[in-house]
Amino acid sequence: MSVKTEVDEAALTAAGNSVYVYEAPVRAWHWINVLCIITLSITGWFIASPLPSVSGEASENFLMGYIRFAHFAAGYVFAVGLLVRLYWAFVGNHHAKQLFILPVTDSKWWAGMFKEIRWYLYLEKQPNKYIGHNPLGHLFMFFAITLGGTFMLVTGFALYGEGAQEGHWSHWLFTSWVIPLFGQSQDVHTWHHFIAWGIVVFVILHVYTAIREDIMSRQTMISAMIDGKRTFRE
Amino acid sequence: MSAYETQGFKLDNSGKRVVVDPVCRIEGHLRVEVNLDSNNVIRNAVSTGTMWRGLEVILKGRDPRDAWAFTERICGVCTGTHALTSVRAVEDALDIQIPENANTIRNIMQLNLYVHDHLVHFYHLHALDWVDVVSALKADPKKTSELAQSISSWPLSSPGYFRDVQNRLKKFVESGQLGPFSNGYWGNPAYKLPPEANLMAVTHYLEALDFQKEIVKVHTIFGGKNPHPNWLVGGVPCAINVNDTGAVGAINMERLNLVKSIIDRSKEFVEKVYIPDLLAIASFYKGWGYGGGLSSKNFMSYGDIPQRANDYTASNLLLPRGAVINGDLSKIHEIDLRNPDEIQEFVNHSWYKYADESKGLHPWDGVTEANYHPEGPNFKGTRTRIEALDESGKYSWIKAPRWKGNAMEVGPLSRMVLGYLQPKQYPIIKDTIDGVLHKLDLPVTALFSTLGRTAARGIEALYCADLQVQQFDKLMANLKAGDTSTANVEKWEPSKWPAEAKGVGFTEAPRGALGHWIKIKDTKIDNYQCVVPTTWNGSPRDAKGQIGAFEASLMNTPLAKADQPLEILRTLHSFDPCLACSTH
Amino acid sequence: MSTETFYEVMRRQGISRRSFLKFCSLTAASLGLAPTMAPQIAHAMETKPRTPVIWLHGLECTCCSESFIRSAHPLAKDVVLSMLSLDYDDTLMAAAGHQAEEIIAEIRKKYKGNFILAVEGNPPLNEDGMFCIHGGRPFVEVLKETAADAKAIISWGACASWGCVQAAKPNPTRATPVHKVITDKPIIKVPGCPPIAEVMTAVVTYMLTFDRIPELDRQGRPKMFYGQRIHDKCYRRPHFDAGQFVEEWDDEAARKGYCLYKMGCKGPTTYNACSTVRWNGGVSFPIQSGHGCIGCSEEGFWDKGGFYERVTDIKQFGVESNADAVGGTVAGIAGAAVVAHAAVSALTKARDKNDQSKGGK
Ligand code: HEM
Ligand code: HEM
Ligand code: NFV
Ligand code: SF4
Ligand code: SF4
Ligand code: F3S
Ligand SMILES: [Mg+2]
C-alpha cells in the first residue's frame, strides 16, 4: 500500500477546486474519537489524582466507580473505533489509509515536511497544498494516535484485565503478557499515565494547527472534517 | 604480630588454627577462626562478618520518609528496631515532634520485639548449646514433671505431657531423619544437664516455637504485619478511633483488648516458662564461668523507651543509658551521639576504603565504600577460597566502631548492668538481678560471663514484658483523657523542610545500642550511616590492634573437644549475633 | 530405619486417625481446595516419606525464616518435625562449620534429585561473589552445586524472587535473584518481604501433598496466592469506589478507615494474598493497620519512587520525575508554545494584510 498525498493539480481543477477526502466513517470516527479521548483524559486524570473525598456511607456513593466506569466505557468505544478505523483503511478511499502509513522512503514527503516546519517557523510565505494530511500533521497523527492510541489500548486493557480477572478476554489477550513484559503492574500504570500526556500534547498542537491552517493556509480544514470536502481557496 | 597484649588479653596465634564457618543458629553469615594451645584453650580469636549488602549506599538520594522501610530490611529478626531508629533520625533532623500516643505505641512495639526476640533467641538459637536433645530421650517423664512443677506453676507439666513429647521425639530420632538436630554435638562432655532437665527444655523449645507467633501479633495490630511492620515519620500509621462510626477501620476497643491479652500472656510465658528454664539450666552451668570478654571492662547503652514523647534524655528513658570504660563501674559516662570525637568507625581491618584510614570517621561523615581484599602474610587460600584469614590485614565485612577509641560491648548485659549500677532510677532491674543471683547463689561478678549475658537477656525480657503492660496502661489513660492523636503531619510535605538538615536516631535494639545518622540535602538523603549492635560486638580489630567483643569473649576458653566447637557456639550465641545487621 | 511416611510420623506422635483426617480436610480448606480433596491428601500423606529440605541463606535479612516460624496452620513445629525433613538450615540447625557442611554433601548424595532446595536471600555476583561468603567461598557456588541435585527450588521472599532491597539501585553487590542464576530447575517464587507465613507453609504442604508444583503464573508465582491484587479483595475497596480517601495521616478519614490510595497505597498494583489470608493468623494486614501497601511482593518495588506517591517514577527520566511532572511540563510547554505561536501568527497575518493593502502588488 502506498499513499499519494501531494496535490494532483489537473484532477483538482476538474473537480472545481474541491475534493471529497474524508468519507463519512472517517469523519464520524474522528469526532467520536475526539469525545473518547477527552473523556479518557479527564477521567484518567481523576483516576490518578482523585477528587476530594465525598462524605457519607460508602455504599451510598460511587464517585470513583463512575469515573472509572466512564473511563472504561470510553476505552471500549475508543478501542472499537480504532478497529473500525483500521478496517476502513482497507475498504475506504485512498486517504483513509494515510493514518496508518508513513511514506518514509518518499523524499518528496520529507521535503514537504521540512517546508511545513519552515512554514511554522514563519520562514515560508505559503505552505504546500495537500488533499490529505500535510506531512508534519501526518507524522504527529501517526505517532500520537496510531502508535500512542494502540499503546493506550493495549496497556489500558491490560490494566482493565487485572480487575476483570483471569477468564476475561482482556486478561487473556493483554494482561497475561503485558504485565510480565513490564515486570509488574505499577510500571504499566506509569507508562499508561505518561503516554496519556503525550496524547494530550498532540491534541493541543493538533487543534491549534487545525484552526490555524483553516485560517491561514489555502485550504479548508475544519469543515473538511465535517463535510469531508477539501476546498482550495485560490 | 604473632603474640601481643591488648585490653588485658594475651593474643597468641601460634597454636592450631580452627575454623568455624558457617556459624549456625545466628542471623546471617559469620565465620570465626581461633588458635588453640596444646590444652585446647583458645589463645587467639578472629571474628569475620561474611556478608555485605550496601544499604548505606542504596539509601543515598532517596526520600527520607521512605528510609525506615529500607533500613527495616536490614534485619527481619530484630524487625522494626531499625525502622524506629530511622524515623527517629528523620524526626531529629527535621525537628518533628510526635504525639504522645505515637510514642507509647512505638514503645509497646519495641518492648514487644525484645520479648519476642529474646525468647526465640533463648530457645531456638541458644538452648541447644546447653541442652542435649538426645539425652532427653533417657529422661523419666515423671521426674521431669516433678522438676517442672517444683520451679513453676505453668500448667503444662504433667508426666503424661512430657511422655507424649518424649515419644514424639523418640520416634523422630529413630526415623533417622534428624532434621535440624542432625550432626549436633550430642553427648559432648560440655553438656551438663540431667536428662530430666533436657526433656523439660526440649519440650519448652517446642512450646516456645508455638507461642512466639502470638507475641508478635502486637506488631500486626499496630503495624499491619510481622516481620516488618509499618512505621511513619511523624507518628504511627494506625489511627485510633474508640468512639465513632467507622471505628472498626482503626485501632478500636477490640484491637486494644487483643493487644492487652497478648501482652498479658507474653508476660505469663516469660515468668512461668522462660525464667524458670533459664534458672534451672543456669544452675547446672554455674561452674562454667567463661566468655566474659569485654563485658566487665568496656560496655555501653544508648538507652530507650522514652516515657514522655520527644524527650530522649537519659532521665526520661526506661532502659538505661551510659558507658563504662576500663572496668570502672563507679563512673557512668554520658554518651554524645553528635560529638565527632566520640563514636567513630575504623576500617583498618575491614573490607572498606577510606581516603585516610589512620583516622576513624564519625557517622555523619561516614563513608561506605566496599573493597574486598583478603590479605596478609598468614592469609591462606585464594580470593574465592578462604582457608585461613590473617587478622593483621583486612579480614571482615564489619567495620570497627569505637567509643572514644574503645571497643565496647553492647546488649542486654550492658543494659542490665547499667540499670543495676543506677538503682534509684531502675529499682526493678536491680531487684530482679539480685533475685536471680540470690537464687543461683552467685556473686554479681558472675554476670560478666557467657552465662551472665544469657541471664541478662532473660531478666530484660521479664523487665520489658512488664514495661509493656505499663506502657499499655499509659496508652489507655491517655485515650481516656481524650487524646487520640497518632501523627503530626505539619512537616510531612518536603516543601516545608530546610535545604539541609542532619539528625541522629537511636534505639536499644534487642542486641544492643543502635544508631542511624542521616544528612538530608534538598529533601533527599545525602548520607545515611548505621552503627549497629553487632557492628560493635562483632567488630574486627582496629588500628591499635584492639579486639572486639566477640573476639575478646572467646579468649582463654577451653574446648572439651577440639573438633567440636560447642563452647565457641555457646559464647558467640550468648551475644545473639546478627550479621545482616552488623554489615548492612 | 527406612524413611517414614508423613502419616506414620503423625500417628506415632499420638495423633489419632480421626484428627489426622481432620487435619487433611483443614489442609484442603487452607489450600482453597474442595473438601472432597481431603481423602486424596490423606492418601498422599499415608504413603509418602518425609522430603528432605535444604534451606540456604544468601544476602537477606532472615525475615522469611522468621515469617515461616509464625505459621499457625500448620504449625511451624509440625512442618519441621513431621511434614518434611529440614536437614539443613543455618538459622535453626544445631551443628555448625564442618559438621553443618557435611549435611549438605550427604543430602545431595543420598537424595539426589529428590530433595527440595529452599532459598532465602540471593547471591551477589560482584567481587566474584564474595559479598556473601559461605564456608570460605562464594555463596553462589554453594547455591549452584546444591541446586544441581535438587528436585525443585523454592525462592522465598522478594530477595530470592526479585532481588529485594540489596538489589535496589545501585545494587552495589549485584545481588541477583535465584532464577537468573539457576536456569535448569523448576523454581517456585513465593514473593513478599516477607511472604505470609501461612502462604509459605501452604506452598510446602501443597508440594508434599500432591507431589507436584503448584500452578504458577507467567512470573513463576503460585496462582492460588498470587493470582489477585491486594486491591481486588481489599476491605477498604468500597471507600475507593465511593471516592472516599485518607487525605492526611490521622485525619477524620483515616480514623474511619477510608481508602489509602492517595497516601500511596500500592494495593492496586500488588499481587499478594494479604487482603484475604492476612497476617499472623489473620490478625491484620498493612492496610488494615492504616499504612498503604508498599508493594512488597512486586518486582523492583524499591525503585518505583516514593512509597507515599500515587503517581510514581519513570526510571528513564531519573529519580525525581514522575509521569505528571514530565507530562505536565511538556503539556504546559506545548500550551504556552501554542499561545505564543498563535500570537505571532496573528501579528504576521496582520502585517501581511497591511503590506497587501498598502499596495504591495
Ligand atoms: C481529542 C481530540 C482530537 C483527536 C485525538 C484528533 C485526532 C485526529 C486524527 C487521528 C486525524 C486524522 C484522521 C484520519 O486520517 O483518519 C485528525 C484529523 C483532523 N482533525 Fe482532529 N482530532 C482531535 C480534535 C480535533 C478538533 C477539536 C478539530 C477541530 C477544531 C480537529 C480537526 C481535524 C481536522 C481538520 C483534521 C483533518 C486534518 C487534515 O486534513 O490534515 N480535530 N484528527
Ligand atoms: C487516550 C487514551 C487514554 C488515556 C488518555 C488514558 C488515561 C489514563 C490515565 C491518566 C490513567 C491513570 C493512570 C495511573 O496513574 O494509574 C488511566 C488509568 C486506566 N486506564 Fe486509561 N487512558 C486511555 C485509554 C484507556 C483504554 C483504551 C483503556 C481500556 C479499557 C484504559 C483503561 C484504564 C485502566 C483500567 C486504568 C486503571 C484504572 C485504575 O487503576 O483504577 N485506558 N488511564
Ligand atoms: N545487631 C543487630 Fe539487630 C538487633 N538487635 C539491630 O539493630 O539484629 Ni538483626
Ligand atoms: S525478602 Fe524481605 S523479608 Fe525476606 S529475607 Fe529478603 S528482605 Fe527479608
Ligand atoms: S486501601 Fe489500597 S488496596 Fe485498599 S482499596 Fe484503597 S487503594 Fe485499594
Ligand atoms: S506491602 Fe506487602 S505485606 Fe502485603 S499489603 Fe502490600 S504486599
Ligand atoms: Mg554502617
PDB file of N, CA and C in Angstrom, chain C residues 280-310:
ATOM      1  N   ASN C 280      -0.216 -13.075  60.320  1.00  0.00           N
ATOM      2  CA  ASN C 280      -0.069 -13.555  61.692  1.00  0.00           C
ATOM      3  C   ASN C 280      -1.373 -14.145  62.218  1.00  0.00           C
ATOM      4  N   GLY C 281      -1.829 -15.126  61.480  1.00  0.00           N
ATOM      5  CA  GLY C 281      -3.042 -15.814  61.899  1.00  0.00           C
ATOM      6  C   GLY C 281      -4.278 -14.986  61.612  1.00  0.00           C
ATOM      7  N   GLY C 282      -4.210 -14.116  60.610  1.00  0.00           N
ATOM      8  CA  GLY C 282      -5.396 -13.370  60.205  1.00  0.00           C
ATOM      9  C   GLY C 282      -5.702 -12.156  61.051  1.00  0.00           C
ATOM     10  N   VAL C 283      -4.719 -11.697  61.836  1.00  0.00           N
ATOM     11  CA  VAL C 283      -4.981 -10.582  62.749  1.00  0.00           C
ATOM     12  C   VAL C 283      -5.190  -9.254  62.016  1.00  0.00           C
ATOM     13  N   SER C 284      -4.383  -8.986  61.014  1.00  0.00           N
ATOM     14  CA  SER C 284      -4.476  -7.714  60.304  1.00  0.00           C
ATOM     15  C   SER C 284      -3.626  -7.813  59.050  1.00  0.00           C
ATOM     16  N   PHE C 285      -3.507  -6.729  58.337  1.00  0.00           N
ATOM     17  CA  PHE C 285      -2.533  -6.617  57.246  1.00  0.00           C
ATOM     18  C   PHE C 285      -2.246  -5.139  57.073  1.00  0.00           C
ATOM     19  N   PRO C 286      -1.183  -4.786  56.346  1.00  0.00           N
ATOM     20  CA  PRO C 286      -0.761  -3.382  56.367  1.00  0.00           C
ATOM     21  C   PRO C 286      -1.907  -2.383  56.257  1.00  0.00           C
ATOM     22  N   ILE C 287      -2.784  -2.556  55.283  1.00  0.00           N
ATOM     23  CA  ILE C 287      -3.838  -1.569  55.070  1.00  0.00           C
ATOM     24  C   ILE C 287      -4.789  -1.499  56.262  1.00  0.00           C
ATOM     25  N   GLN C 288      -5.081  -2.640  56.820  1.00  0.00           N
ATOM     26  CA  GLN C 288      -5.990  -2.655  57.968  1.00  0.00           C
ATOM     27  C   GLN C 288      -5.390  -1.870  59.139  1.00  0.00           C
ATOM     28  N   SER C 289      -4.069  -1.828  59.202  1.00  0.00           N
ATOM     29  CA  SER C 289      -3.429  -1.082  60.278  1.00  0.00           C
ATOM     30  C   SER C 289      -3.043   0.324  59.850  1.00  0.00           C
ATOM     31  N   GLY C 290      -3.603   0.796  58.750  1.00  0.00           N
ATOM     32  CA  GLY C 290      -3.532   2.225  58.462  1.00  0.00           C
ATOM     33  C   GLY C 290      -2.445   2.698  57.531  1.00  0.00           C
ATOM     34  N   HIS C 291      -1.542   1.814  57.126  1.00  0.00           N
ATOM     35  CA  HIS C 291      -0.478   2.220  56.210  1.00  0.00           C
ATOM     36  C   HIS C 291      -0.773   1.592  54.861  1.00  0.00           C
ATOM     37  N   GLY C 292      -0.517   2.311  53.795  1.00  0.00           N
ATOM     38  CA  GLY C 292      -0.731   1.721  52.483  1.00  0.00           C
ATOM     39  C   GLY C 292       0.170   0.522  52.269  1.00  0.00           C
ATOM     40  N   CYS C 293      -0.223  -0.303  51.312  1.00  0.00           N
ATOM     41  CA  CYS C 293       0.650  -1.380  50.854  1.00  0.00           C
ATOM     42  C   CYS C 293       1.838  -0.726  50.169  1.00  0.00           C
ATOM     43  N   ILE C 294       3.046  -1.248  50.425  1.00  0.00           N
ATOM     44  CA  ILE C 294       4.197  -0.682  49.714  1.00  0.00           C
ATOM     45  C   ILE C 294       4.587  -1.562  48.521  1.00  0.00           C
ATOM     46  N   GLY C 295       3.779  -2.566  48.273  1.00  0.00           N
ATOM     47  CA  GLY C 295       4.021  -3.412  47.092  1.00  0.00           C
ATOM     48  C   GLY C 295       5.129  -4.423  47.286  1.00  0.00           C
ATOM     49  N   CYS C 296       5.270  -4.922  48.528  1.00  0.00           N
ATOM     50  CA  CYS C 296       6.491  -5.668  48.861  1.00  0.00           C
ATOM     51  C   CYS C 296       6.631  -7.011  48.159  1.00  0.00           C
ATOM     52  N   SER C 297       5.602  -7.465  47.457  1.00  0.00           N
ATOM     53  CA  SER C 297       5.759  -8.734  46.734  1.00  0.00           C
ATOM     54  C   SER C 297       6.026  -8.517  45.248  1.00  0.00           C
ATOM     55  N   GLU C 298       6.163  -7.253  44.840  1.00  0.00           N
ATOM     56  CA  GLU C 298       6.338  -6.953  43.422  1.00  0.00           C
ATOM     57  C   GLU C 298       7.809  -6.749  43.063  1.00  0.00           C
ATOM     58  N   GLU C 299       8.124  -7.095  41.846  1.00  0.00           N
ATOM     59  CA  GLU C 299       9.499  -6.943  41.376  1.00  0.00           C
ATOM     60  C   GLU C 299       9.935  -5.476  41.438  1.00  0.00           C
ATOM     61  N   GLY C 300      11.092  -5.258  42.004  1.00  0.00           N
ATOM     62  CA  GLY C 300      11.680  -3.924  41.998  1.00  0.00           C
ATOM     63  C   GLY C 300      10.880  -2.855  42.724  1.00  0.00           C
ATOM     64  N   PHE C 301      10.074  -3.260  43.729  1.00  0.00           N
ATOM     65  CA  PHE C 301       9.196  -2.266  44.354  1.00  0.00           C
ATOM     66  C   PHE C 301       9.968  -1.157  45.064  1.00  0.00           C
ATOM     67  N   TRP C 302      11.233  -1.365  45.329  1.00  0.00           N
ATOM     68  CA  TRP C 302      12.037  -0.327  45.997  1.00  0.00           C
ATOM     69  C   TRP C 302      12.326   0.850  45.086  1.00  0.00           C
ATOM     70  N   ASP C 303      12.311   0.621  43.800  1.00  0.00           N
ATOM     71  CA  ASP C 303      12.795   1.648  42.878  1.00  0.00           C
ATOM     72  C   ASP C 303      11.690   2.287  42.052  1.00  0.00           C
ATOM     73  N   LYS C 304      10.474   2.277  42.546  1.00  0.00           N
ATOM     74  CA  LYS C 304       9.376   2.843  41.771  1.00  0.00           C
ATOM     75  C   LYS C 304       8.994   4.229  42.258  1.00  0.00           C
ATOM     76  N   GLY C 305       9.870   4.870  43.008  1.00  0.00           N
ATOM     77  CA  GLY C 305       9.522   6.176  43.547  1.00  0.00           C
ATOM     78  C   GLY C 305       9.066   6.047  44.987  1.00  0.00           C
ATOM     79  N   GLY C 306       8.673   7.172  45.577  1.00  0.00           N
ATOM     80  CA  GLY C 306       8.347   7.177  46.998  1.00  0.00           C
ATOM     81  C   GLY C 306       7.180   6.261  47.332  1.00  0.00           C
ATOM     82  N   PHE C 307       7.207   5.724  48.540  1.00  0.00           N
ATOM     83  CA  PHE C 307       6.115   4.849  48.972  1.00  0.00           C
ATOM     84  C   PHE C 307       4.828   5.629  49.207  1.00  0.00           C
ATOM     85  N   TYR C 308       4.929   6.940  49.277  1.00  0.00           N
ATOM     86  CA  TYR C 308       3.737   7.737  49.571  1.00  0.00           C
ATOM     87  C   TYR C 308       3.230   8.485  48.344  1.00  0.00           C
ATOM     88  N   GLU C 309       3.806   8.196  47.193  1.00  0.00           N
ATOM     89  CA  GLU C 309       3.371   8.854  45.962  1.00  0.00           C
ATOM     90  C   GLU C 309       2.366   7.970  45.234  1.00  0.00           C
ATOM     91  N   ARG C 310       1.316   8.572  44.724  1.00  0.00           N
ATOM     92  CA  ARG C 310       0.348   7.803  43.942  1.00  0.00           C
ATOM     93  C   ARG C 310       0.881   7.627  42.517  1.00  0.00           C
TER      94      ARG C 310
END
